[in-house]
Coordinates of C-alpha atoms in Angstrom, one line a residue:
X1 CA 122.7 68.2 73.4
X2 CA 120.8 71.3 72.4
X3 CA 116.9 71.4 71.4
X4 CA 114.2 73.8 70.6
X5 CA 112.6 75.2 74.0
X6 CA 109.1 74.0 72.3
X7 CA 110.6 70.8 71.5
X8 CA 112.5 70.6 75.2
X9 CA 109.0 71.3 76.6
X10 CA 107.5 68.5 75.2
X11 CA 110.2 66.1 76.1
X12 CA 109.5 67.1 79.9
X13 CA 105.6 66.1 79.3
X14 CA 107.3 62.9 78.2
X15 CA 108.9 62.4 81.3
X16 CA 106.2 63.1 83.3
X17 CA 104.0 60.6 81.8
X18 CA 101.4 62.3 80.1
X19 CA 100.2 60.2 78.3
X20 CA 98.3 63.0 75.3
X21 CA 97.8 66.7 75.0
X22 CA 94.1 68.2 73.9
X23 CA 94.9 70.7 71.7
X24 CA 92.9 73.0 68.7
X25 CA 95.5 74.2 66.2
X26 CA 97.3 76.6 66.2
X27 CA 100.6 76.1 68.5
X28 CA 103.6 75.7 67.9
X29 CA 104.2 73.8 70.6
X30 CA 101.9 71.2 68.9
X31 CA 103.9 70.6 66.4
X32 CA 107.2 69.8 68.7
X33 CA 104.5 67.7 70.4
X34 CA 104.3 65.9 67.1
X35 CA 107.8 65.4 66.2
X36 CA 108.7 64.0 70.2
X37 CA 106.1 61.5 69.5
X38 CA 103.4 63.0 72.1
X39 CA 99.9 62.1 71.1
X40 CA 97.8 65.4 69.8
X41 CA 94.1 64.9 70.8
X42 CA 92.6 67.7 68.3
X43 CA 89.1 68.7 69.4
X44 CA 86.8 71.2 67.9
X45 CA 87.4 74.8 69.9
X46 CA 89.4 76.0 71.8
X47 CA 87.7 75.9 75.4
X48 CA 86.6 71.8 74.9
X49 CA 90.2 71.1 74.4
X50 CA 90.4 73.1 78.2
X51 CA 87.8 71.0 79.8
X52 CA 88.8 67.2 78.6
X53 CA 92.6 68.2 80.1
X54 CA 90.2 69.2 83.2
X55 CA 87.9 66.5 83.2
X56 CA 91.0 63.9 82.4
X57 CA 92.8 65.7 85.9
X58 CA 89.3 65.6 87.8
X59 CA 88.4 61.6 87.3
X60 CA 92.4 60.9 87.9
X61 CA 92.1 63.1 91.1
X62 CA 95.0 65.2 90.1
X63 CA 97.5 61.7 90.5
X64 CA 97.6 62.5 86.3
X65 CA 97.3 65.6 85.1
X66 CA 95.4 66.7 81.9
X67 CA 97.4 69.0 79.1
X68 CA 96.1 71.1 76.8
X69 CA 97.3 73.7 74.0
X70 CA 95.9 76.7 72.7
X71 CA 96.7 79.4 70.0
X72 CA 97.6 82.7 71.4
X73 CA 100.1 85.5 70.6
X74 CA 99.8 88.3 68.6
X75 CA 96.3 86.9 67.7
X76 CA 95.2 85.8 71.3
X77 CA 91.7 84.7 70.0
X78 CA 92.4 80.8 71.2
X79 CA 93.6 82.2 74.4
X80 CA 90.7 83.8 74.8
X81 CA 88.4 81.3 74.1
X82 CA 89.8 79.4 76.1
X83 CA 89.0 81.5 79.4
X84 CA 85.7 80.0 80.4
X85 CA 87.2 76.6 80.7
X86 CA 89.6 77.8 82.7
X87 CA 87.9 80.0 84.9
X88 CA 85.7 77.0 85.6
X89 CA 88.9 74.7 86.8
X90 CA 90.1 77.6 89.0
X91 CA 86.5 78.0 90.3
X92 CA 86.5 74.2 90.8
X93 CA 89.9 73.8 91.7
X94 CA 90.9 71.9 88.9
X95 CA 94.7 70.9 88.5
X96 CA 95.6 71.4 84.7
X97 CA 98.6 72.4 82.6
X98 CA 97.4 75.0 79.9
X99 CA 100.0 76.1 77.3
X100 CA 99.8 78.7 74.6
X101 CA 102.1 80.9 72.8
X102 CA 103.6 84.1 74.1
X103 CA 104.3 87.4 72.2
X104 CA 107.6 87.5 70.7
X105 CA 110.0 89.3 72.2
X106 CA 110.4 93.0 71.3
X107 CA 106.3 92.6 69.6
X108 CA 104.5 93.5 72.6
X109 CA 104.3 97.1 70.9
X110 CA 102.1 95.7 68.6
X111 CA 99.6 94.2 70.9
X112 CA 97.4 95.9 74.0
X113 CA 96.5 92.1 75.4
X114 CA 98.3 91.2 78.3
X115 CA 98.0 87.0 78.6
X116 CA 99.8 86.7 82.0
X117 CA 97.7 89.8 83.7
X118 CA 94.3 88.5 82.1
X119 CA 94.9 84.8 83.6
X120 CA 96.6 85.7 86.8
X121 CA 92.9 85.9 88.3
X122 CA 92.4 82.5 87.2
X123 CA 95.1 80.6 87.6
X124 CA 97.4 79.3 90.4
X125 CA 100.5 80.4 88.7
X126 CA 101.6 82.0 85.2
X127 CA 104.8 81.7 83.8
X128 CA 106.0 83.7 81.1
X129 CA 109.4 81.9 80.0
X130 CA 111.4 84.4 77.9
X131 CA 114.6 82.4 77.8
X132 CA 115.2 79.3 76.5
X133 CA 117.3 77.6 79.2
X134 CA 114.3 78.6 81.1
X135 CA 112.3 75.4 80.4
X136 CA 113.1 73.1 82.6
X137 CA 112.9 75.3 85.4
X138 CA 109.4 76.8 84.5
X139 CA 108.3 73.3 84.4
X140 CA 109.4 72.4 87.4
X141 CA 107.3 74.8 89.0
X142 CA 104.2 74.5 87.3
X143 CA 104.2 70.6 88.1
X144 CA 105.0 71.6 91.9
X145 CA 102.2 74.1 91.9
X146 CA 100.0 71.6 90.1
X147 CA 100.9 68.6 92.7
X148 CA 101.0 70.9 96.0
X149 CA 98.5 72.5 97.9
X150 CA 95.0 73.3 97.0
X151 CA 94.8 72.4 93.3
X152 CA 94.1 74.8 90.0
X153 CA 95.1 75.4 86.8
X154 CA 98.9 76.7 85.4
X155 CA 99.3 78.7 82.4
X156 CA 102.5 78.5 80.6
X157 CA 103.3 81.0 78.2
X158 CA 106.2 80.4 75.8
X159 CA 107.0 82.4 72.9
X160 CA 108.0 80.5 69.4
X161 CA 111.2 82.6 68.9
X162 CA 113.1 81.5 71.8
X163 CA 116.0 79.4 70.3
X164 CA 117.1 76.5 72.2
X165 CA 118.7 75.2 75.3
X166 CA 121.4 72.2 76.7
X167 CA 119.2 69.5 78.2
X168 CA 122.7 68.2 79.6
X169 CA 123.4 71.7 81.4
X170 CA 120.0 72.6 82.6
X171 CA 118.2 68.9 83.1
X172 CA 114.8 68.2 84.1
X173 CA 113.8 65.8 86.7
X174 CA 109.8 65.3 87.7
X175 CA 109.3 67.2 91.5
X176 CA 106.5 64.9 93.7
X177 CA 104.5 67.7 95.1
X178 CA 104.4 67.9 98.9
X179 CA 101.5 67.8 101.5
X180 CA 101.1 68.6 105.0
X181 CA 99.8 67.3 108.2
X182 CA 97.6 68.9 110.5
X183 CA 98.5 69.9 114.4
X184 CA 98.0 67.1 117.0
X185 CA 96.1 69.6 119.5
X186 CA 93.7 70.7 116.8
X187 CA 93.0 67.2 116.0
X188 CA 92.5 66.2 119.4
X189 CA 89.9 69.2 119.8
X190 CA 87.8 68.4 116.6
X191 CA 87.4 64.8 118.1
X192 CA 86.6 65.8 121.5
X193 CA 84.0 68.3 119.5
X194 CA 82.5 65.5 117.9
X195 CA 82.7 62.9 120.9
X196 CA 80.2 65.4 122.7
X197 CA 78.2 65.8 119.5
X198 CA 74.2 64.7 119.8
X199 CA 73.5 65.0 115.9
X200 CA 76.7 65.0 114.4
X201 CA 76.9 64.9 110.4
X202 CA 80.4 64.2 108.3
X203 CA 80.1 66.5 105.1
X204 CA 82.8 65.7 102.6
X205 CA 83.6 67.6 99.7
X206 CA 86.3 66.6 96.5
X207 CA 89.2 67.7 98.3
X208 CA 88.5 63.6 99.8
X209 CA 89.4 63.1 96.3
X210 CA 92.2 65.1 95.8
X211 CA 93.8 63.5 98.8
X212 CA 92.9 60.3 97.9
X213 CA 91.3 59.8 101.1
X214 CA 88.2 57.8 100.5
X215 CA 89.1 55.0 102.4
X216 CA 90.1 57.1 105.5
X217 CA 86.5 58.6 105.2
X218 CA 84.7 55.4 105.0
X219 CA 86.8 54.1 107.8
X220 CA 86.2 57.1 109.7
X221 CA 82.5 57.5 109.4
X222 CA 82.0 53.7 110.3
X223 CA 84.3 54.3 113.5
X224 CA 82.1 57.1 115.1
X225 CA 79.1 56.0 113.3
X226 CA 78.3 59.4 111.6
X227 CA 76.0 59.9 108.7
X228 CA 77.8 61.5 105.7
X229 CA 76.3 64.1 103.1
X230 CA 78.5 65.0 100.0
X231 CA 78.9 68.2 97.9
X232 CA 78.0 67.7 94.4
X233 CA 81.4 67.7 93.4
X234 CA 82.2 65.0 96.3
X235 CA 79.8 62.7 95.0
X236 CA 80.6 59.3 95.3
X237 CA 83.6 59.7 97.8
X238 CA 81.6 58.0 100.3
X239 CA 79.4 55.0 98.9
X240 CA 76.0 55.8 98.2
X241 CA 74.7 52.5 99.3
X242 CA 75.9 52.8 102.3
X243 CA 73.9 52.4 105.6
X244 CA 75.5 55.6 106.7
X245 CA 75.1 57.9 103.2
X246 CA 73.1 60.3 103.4
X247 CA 74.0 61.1 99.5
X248 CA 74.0 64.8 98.2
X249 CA 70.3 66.1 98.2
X250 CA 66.7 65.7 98.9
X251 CA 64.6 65.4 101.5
X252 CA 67.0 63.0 103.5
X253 CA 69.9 65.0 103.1
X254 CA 68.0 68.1 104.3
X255 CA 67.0 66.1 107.2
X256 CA 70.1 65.7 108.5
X257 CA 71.7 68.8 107.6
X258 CA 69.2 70.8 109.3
X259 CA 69.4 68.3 112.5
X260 CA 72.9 68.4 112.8
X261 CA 74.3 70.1 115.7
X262 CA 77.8 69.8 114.7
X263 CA 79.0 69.5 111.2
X264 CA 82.2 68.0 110.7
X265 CA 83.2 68.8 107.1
X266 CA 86.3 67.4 105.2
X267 CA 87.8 68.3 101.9
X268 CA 85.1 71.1 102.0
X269 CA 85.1 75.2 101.3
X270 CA 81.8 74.8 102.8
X271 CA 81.2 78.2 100.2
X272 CA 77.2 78.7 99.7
X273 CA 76.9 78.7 96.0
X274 CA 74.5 77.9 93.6
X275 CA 75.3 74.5 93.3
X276 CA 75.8 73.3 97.0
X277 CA 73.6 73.8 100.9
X278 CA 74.3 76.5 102.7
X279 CA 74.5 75.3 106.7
X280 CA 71.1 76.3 107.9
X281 CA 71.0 78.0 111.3
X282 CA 74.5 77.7 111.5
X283 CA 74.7 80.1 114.8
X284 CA 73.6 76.8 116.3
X285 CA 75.9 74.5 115.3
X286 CA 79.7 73.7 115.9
X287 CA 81.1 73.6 112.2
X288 CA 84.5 71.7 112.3
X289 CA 86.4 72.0 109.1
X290 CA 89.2 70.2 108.1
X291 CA 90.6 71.6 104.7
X292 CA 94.2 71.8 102.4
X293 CA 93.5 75.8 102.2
X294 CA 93.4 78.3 105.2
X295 CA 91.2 80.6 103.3
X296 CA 88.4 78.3 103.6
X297 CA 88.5 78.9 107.4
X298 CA 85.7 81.4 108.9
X299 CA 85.2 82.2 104.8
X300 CA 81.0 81.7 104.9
X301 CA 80.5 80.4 108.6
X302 CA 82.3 80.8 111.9
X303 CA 84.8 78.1 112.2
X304 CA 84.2 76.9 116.0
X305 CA 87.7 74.1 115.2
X306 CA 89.9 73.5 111.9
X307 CA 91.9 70.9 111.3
X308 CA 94.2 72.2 108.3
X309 CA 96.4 69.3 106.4
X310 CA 95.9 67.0 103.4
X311 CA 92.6 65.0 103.7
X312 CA 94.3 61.6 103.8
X313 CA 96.8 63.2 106.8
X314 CA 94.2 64.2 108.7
X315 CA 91.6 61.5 108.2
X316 CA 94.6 59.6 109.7
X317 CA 95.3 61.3 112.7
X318 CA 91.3 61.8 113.3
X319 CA 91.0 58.4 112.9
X320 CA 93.9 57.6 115.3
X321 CA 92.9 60.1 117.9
X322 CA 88.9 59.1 117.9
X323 CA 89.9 55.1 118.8
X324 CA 92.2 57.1 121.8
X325 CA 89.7 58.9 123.2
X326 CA 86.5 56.9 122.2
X327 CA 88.7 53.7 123.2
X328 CA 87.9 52.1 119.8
X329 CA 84.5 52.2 117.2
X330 CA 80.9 53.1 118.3
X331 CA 77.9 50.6 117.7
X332 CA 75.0 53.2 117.1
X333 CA 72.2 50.9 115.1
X334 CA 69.5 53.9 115.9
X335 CA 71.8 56.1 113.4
X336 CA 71.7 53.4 110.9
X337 CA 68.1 52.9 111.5
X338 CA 67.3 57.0 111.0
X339 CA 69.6 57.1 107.6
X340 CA 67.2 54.0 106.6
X341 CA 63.8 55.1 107.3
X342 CA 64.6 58.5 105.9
X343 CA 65.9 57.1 102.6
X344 CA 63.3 55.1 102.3
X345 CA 60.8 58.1 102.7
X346 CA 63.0 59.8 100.3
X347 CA 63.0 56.9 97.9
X348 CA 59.0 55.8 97.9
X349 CA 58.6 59.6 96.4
X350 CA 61.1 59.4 93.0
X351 CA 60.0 55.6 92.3
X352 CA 57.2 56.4 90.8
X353 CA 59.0 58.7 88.3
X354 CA 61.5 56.1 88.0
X355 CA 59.0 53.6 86.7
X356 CA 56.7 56.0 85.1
X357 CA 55.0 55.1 81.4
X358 CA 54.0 58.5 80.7
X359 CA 54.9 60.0 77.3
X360 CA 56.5 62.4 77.0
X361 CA 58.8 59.9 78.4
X362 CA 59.5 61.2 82.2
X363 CA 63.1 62.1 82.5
X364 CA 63.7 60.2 85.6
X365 CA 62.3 57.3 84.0
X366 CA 65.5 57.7 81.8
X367 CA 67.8 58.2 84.9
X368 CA 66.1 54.9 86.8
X369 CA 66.6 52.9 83.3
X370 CA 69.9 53.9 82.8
X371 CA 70.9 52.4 86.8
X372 CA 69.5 48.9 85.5
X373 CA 71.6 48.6 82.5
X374 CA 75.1 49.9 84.0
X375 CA 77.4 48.2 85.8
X376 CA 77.7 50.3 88.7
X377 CA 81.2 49.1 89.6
X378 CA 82.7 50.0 86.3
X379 CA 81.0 53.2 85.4
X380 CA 81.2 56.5 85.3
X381 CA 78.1 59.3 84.4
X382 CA 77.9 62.8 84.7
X383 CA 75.5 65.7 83.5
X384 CA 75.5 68.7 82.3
X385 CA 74.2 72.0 84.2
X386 CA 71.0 73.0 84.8
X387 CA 67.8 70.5 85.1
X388 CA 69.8 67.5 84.3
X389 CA 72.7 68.2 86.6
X390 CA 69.9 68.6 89.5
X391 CA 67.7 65.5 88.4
X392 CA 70.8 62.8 88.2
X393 CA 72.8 64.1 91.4
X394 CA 69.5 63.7 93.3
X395 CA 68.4 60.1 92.7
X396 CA 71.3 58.6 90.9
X397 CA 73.3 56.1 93.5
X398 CA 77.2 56.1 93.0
X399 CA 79.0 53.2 94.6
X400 CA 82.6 53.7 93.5
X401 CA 84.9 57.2 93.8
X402 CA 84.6 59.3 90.6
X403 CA 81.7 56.5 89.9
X404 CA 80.1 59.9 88.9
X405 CA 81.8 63.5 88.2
X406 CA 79.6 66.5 89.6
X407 CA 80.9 70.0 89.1
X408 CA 79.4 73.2 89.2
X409 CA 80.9 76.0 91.3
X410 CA 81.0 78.0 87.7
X411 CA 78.9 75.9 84.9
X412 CA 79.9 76.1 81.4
X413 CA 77.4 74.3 79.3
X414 CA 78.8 71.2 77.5
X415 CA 81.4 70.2 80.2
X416 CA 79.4 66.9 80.5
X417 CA 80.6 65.6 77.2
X418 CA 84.0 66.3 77.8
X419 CA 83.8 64.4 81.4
X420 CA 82.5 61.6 79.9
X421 CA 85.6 61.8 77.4
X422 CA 88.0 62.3 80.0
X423 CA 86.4 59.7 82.0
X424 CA 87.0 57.4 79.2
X425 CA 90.5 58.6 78.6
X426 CA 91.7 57.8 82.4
X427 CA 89.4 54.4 82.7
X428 CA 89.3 52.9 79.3
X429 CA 87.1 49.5 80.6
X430 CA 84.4 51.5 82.5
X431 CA 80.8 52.6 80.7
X432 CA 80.9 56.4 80.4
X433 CA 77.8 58.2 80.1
X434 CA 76.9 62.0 79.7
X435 CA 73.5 63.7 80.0
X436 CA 72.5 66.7 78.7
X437 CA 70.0 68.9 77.6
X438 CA 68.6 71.2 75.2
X439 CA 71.2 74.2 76.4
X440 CA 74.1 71.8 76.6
X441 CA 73.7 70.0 73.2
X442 CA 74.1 73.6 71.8
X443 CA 77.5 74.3 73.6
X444 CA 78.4 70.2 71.9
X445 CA 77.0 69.5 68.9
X446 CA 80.6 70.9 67.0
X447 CA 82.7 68.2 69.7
X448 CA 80.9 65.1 68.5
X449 CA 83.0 64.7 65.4
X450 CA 86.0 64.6 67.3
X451 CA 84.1 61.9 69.8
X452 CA 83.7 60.2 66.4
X453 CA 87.1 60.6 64.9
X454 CA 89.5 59.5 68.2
X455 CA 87.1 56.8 68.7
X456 CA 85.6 57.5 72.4
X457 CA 83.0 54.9 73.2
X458 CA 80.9 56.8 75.1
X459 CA 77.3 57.6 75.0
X460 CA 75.4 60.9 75.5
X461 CA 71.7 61.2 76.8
X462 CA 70.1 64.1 75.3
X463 CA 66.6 64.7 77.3
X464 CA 65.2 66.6 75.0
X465 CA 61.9 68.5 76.2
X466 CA 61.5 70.9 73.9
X467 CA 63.3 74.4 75.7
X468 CA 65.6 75.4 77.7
X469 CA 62.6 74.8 80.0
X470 CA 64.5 75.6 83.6
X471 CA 63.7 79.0 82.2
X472 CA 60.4 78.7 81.7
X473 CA 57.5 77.2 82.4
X474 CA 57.2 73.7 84.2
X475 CA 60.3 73.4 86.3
X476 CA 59.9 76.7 88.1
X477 CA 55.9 78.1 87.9
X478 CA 55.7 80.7 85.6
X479 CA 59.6 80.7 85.2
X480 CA 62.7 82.7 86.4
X481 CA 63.5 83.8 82.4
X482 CA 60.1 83.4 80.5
X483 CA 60.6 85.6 77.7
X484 CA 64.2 83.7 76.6
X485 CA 63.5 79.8 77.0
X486 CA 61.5 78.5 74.1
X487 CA 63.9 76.9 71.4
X488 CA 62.9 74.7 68.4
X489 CA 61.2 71.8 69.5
X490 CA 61.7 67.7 68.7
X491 CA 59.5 67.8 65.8
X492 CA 61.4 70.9 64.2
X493 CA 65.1 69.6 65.0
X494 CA 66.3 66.0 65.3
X495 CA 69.1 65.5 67.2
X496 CA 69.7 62.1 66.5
X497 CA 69.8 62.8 62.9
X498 CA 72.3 65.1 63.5
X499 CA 74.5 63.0 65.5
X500 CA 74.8 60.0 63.1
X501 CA 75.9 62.2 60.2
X502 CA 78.7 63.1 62.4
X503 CA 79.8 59.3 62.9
X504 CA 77.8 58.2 65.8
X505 CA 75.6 55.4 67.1
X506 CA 72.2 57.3 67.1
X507 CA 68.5 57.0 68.0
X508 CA 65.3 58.8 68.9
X509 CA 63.6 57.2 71.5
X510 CA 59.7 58.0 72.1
X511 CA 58.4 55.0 74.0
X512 CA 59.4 54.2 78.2
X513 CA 59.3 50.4 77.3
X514 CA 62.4 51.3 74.5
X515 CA 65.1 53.5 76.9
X516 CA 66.4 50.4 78.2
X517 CA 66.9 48.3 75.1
X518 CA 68.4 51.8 73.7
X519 CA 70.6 52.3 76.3
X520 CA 71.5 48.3 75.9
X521 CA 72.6 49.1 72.4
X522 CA 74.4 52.4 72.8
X523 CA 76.5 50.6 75.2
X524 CA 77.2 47.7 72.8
X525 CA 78.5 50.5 70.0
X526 CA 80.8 52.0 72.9
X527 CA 82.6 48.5 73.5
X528 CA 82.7 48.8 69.0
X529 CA 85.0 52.2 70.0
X530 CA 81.7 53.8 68.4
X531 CA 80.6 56.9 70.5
X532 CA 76.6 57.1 71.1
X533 CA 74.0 59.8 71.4
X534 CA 70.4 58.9 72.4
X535 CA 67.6 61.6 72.1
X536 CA 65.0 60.9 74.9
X537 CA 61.7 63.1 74.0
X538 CA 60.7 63.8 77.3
X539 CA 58.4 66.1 79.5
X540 CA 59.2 69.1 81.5
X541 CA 59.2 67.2 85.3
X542 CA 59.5 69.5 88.1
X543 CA 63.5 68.7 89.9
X544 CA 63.2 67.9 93.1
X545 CA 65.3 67.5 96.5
X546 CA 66.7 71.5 96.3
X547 CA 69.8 72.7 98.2
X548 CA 68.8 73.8 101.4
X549 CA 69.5 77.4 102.2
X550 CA 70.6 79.7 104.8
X551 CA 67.4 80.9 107.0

């Protein structure tokens, strides 16, 4: 039976299971989407329709992966767009499926924008299909490059004007993806490494996640009795109430990082951005690194042992080896007892904040509120770049994997709206929660309609302070940027106005003793299938609990 190579593709989503493509008009794929019965989710640009596919692929660990569509062509504006979002997934190595429309063949004379050569940079693999009968087999390979291997996004490009193709003669059937095991001797080494290890510390990063390896980590850690510190983006993968968590920063995580005299990281580029510690002194310690991607390997620090394979492969082996040459699990109550006592030094300093009455309202006092009213078993939060992103990863406890989504290697203000979306999309019974502020509510304010419009009970914390005030003054002395942070201020601008004329649950809140019964509320129009945005007035509240850096 012959069909359209648009209307062929979308048949192959179908029998890969996903379950909706994000999309902003126009595509012709879209429509074939429509007629095969595939839900359209229709958001309001072009790069959020990107990042909800992304955040849908993060929260599901890559086991589903998140579909989008975007215009392209002759007029490759939606294309281009679109780049951020996906420059951020390959930054992040993000497993998506981006499609958008080629040039017609025999109209590249008209155009001097090369799709494929632009995105090749920031992609895992581009294919341009220029035949019809092509489908199936283009497919094929994007879902084998999105299923194999370190993960990142796929750009399809496929032209309207393509005609169609035999489903019969050229079939389609789902490939698995295919992972790999590390070598025996190297795994034996890294344990004999960390068997003769005075300070050891396990650093896990989201390629845990991507391997679904979080109960190899636990089990690990527990067997040789090794504190573990997470990346931001591997937040969660180990519990944070955990005698042995160290979490992802502050003054206890420093602690141990800078103790450490071998660091055993998993799942881990162990890359010194922005957004993640450098290993401090790192001549001095024995860095283990057990990672999906060879590049990783002597990329920032020497490499003194790798273990390369899929994290839940090698957690397996590393577990299997340690009992063989440790003749089974470690007691060690004086590491439990260092982990506590620093936490508790760590805690005693942000419980104050936590409980503070101060007005402005203190924007921790927001973050400690909002850990008494969720369910920390069935929830999910994230936050948006900058101040927010800093505050929540440092005192906010996750107890479940993907409990909270942290991101960041490239930061596109906004994203946290759409992880709280995506969140929602993958785990329709948890409470999904993102904060923001003044920055990010300007790269969302156009995406709450279609929050609104599909639905999405989620809530969004706006802590609004009055600037983009990481710039200025307050977080950072007399400010990094002081000439560019001052925007309009709470009593000029009213966010929650805003908000419920677009649809949503809304309100200002002004007084500590009302964030709780707020967030109590917002919650209760989520369960409605009502989405939420709260606007916290709050003051400018130094972060604390910095990445540590190289010395």
């Amino acid at each position: 039976m012959k069909v359209k190579a648009a209307n062929g593709l979308a048949r192959i989503l179908k029998k890969e299971g996903i379950p909706w493509v994000s999309c902003f008009p126009t595509n012709h794929v879209n429509n074939a989407l429509g007629e095969e019965g595939v839900p359209i989710l229709m958001m309001g640009e072009e790069r959020f329709a990107v990042a909800v596919a992304d955040a849908y692929s993060r929260v599901n660990n890559g086991k589903k992966i998140g579909v989008c569509t975007v215009m392209s062509n002759l007029n490759a504006a939606g294309i281009q767009m679109a780049y951020g979002a996906i420059a951020q997934a390959w930054e992040d190595s993000s497993p998506i499926l981006v499609i958008t429309e080629g040039v017609s063949v025999g109209a590249s004379r008209h155009t001097h924008y090369n799709i494929a050569e632009a995105f090749r940079s920031v992609t895992k693999w581009v294919g341009e299909i220029d035949k019809a009968e092509l489908v199936p087999d283009y497919m094929r390979r994007a879902f084998t490059h999105l299923r194999s291997g370190r993960p990142g996004p796929v750009l399809i490009i496929l032209p309207r004007d393509l005609g169609e193709y035999d489903e019969e003669q050229f079939p389609y059937n789902p490939p698995k993806g295919w992972k790999s095991g590390p070598d025996a001797a190297d795994v034996a080494a890294a344990v004999k490494a960390l068997l003769g290890a005075k300070d050891p510390l396990i650093y896990a990063g989201e390629g845990v996640y991507y391997g679904d390896a979080t109960d190899e980590l636990k089990e690990f850690a527990e067997l040789a009795q090794v504190p573990v510190l997470t990346t931001l983006k591997g937040k969660g993968a180990f519990p944070e109430n955990h005698p042995l968590s160290v979490g992802v920063r502050g003054s206890h995580a420093a602690h141990f990082l800078n103790k450490c005299d071998v660091l055993f990281s998993i799942g881990s580029s162990l890359f010194p951005n922005r957004f993640s510690h450098a290993v401090p002194d790192p001549a001095k310690k024995t860095i283990i690194q057990c990672t999906v991607d060879m590049l990783d390997i002597n990329r920032s620090f020497e490499t003194k042992h790798a273990v390369i394979g899929d994290a839940k492969l090698s957690l397996r082996a590393l577990i299997d080896e340690f009992k063989k040459q440790a003749g089974g699990a470690r007691k060690n109550a004086a590491v439990v007892e260092s982990v506590r006592a620093q936490k508790a030094e760590f805690t005693a300093k942000f419980k104050p904040f936590m409980e503070s009455n101060d007005k402005p309202i203190n924007p921790y006092r927001v973050i400690g509120d909002l850990m008494k009213v969720l369910d920390p078993k069935k929830s999910f939060v994230t936050a948006d770049s900058g101040n927010t992103r800093d505050q929540l990863s440092t005192v906010y406890e996750s107890q479940i994997p993907r409990g909270h989504l942290g991101w960041g290697n490239v930061s596109t203000l906004g994203f946290s709206l759409a992880g709280a979306i995506g969140a929602k999309l993958a785990f329709p019974d948890r409470q999904s929660v993102a904060i923001t502020g003044d920055a990010g509510m300007c790269y969302m304010i156009g995406d709450f309609e279609a929050t609104a419009r599909h639905r999405l009970g989620i809530t969004v914390i706006h802590i609004n302070n009055g600037g983009f005030s990481g710039y200025g003054p307050g977080f950072w002395g007399k400010g990094h940027d002081p000439y560019t942070w001052q925007v309009s201020d709470s009593s000029t601008i009213n966010t929650a106005n805003m908000a419920k004329a677009l649809g949503l649950h809304s309100e200002r809140v002004t007084e500590p003793s009302e964030v709780v019964p707020a967030l109590k509320r917002a919650l209760e129009a989520n369960a409605k299938g009502q989405p939420a945005l709260l606007e916290f007035i709050c003051s400018h509240h130094p972060v604390h609990g910095g990445w540590v850096g190289r010395e």
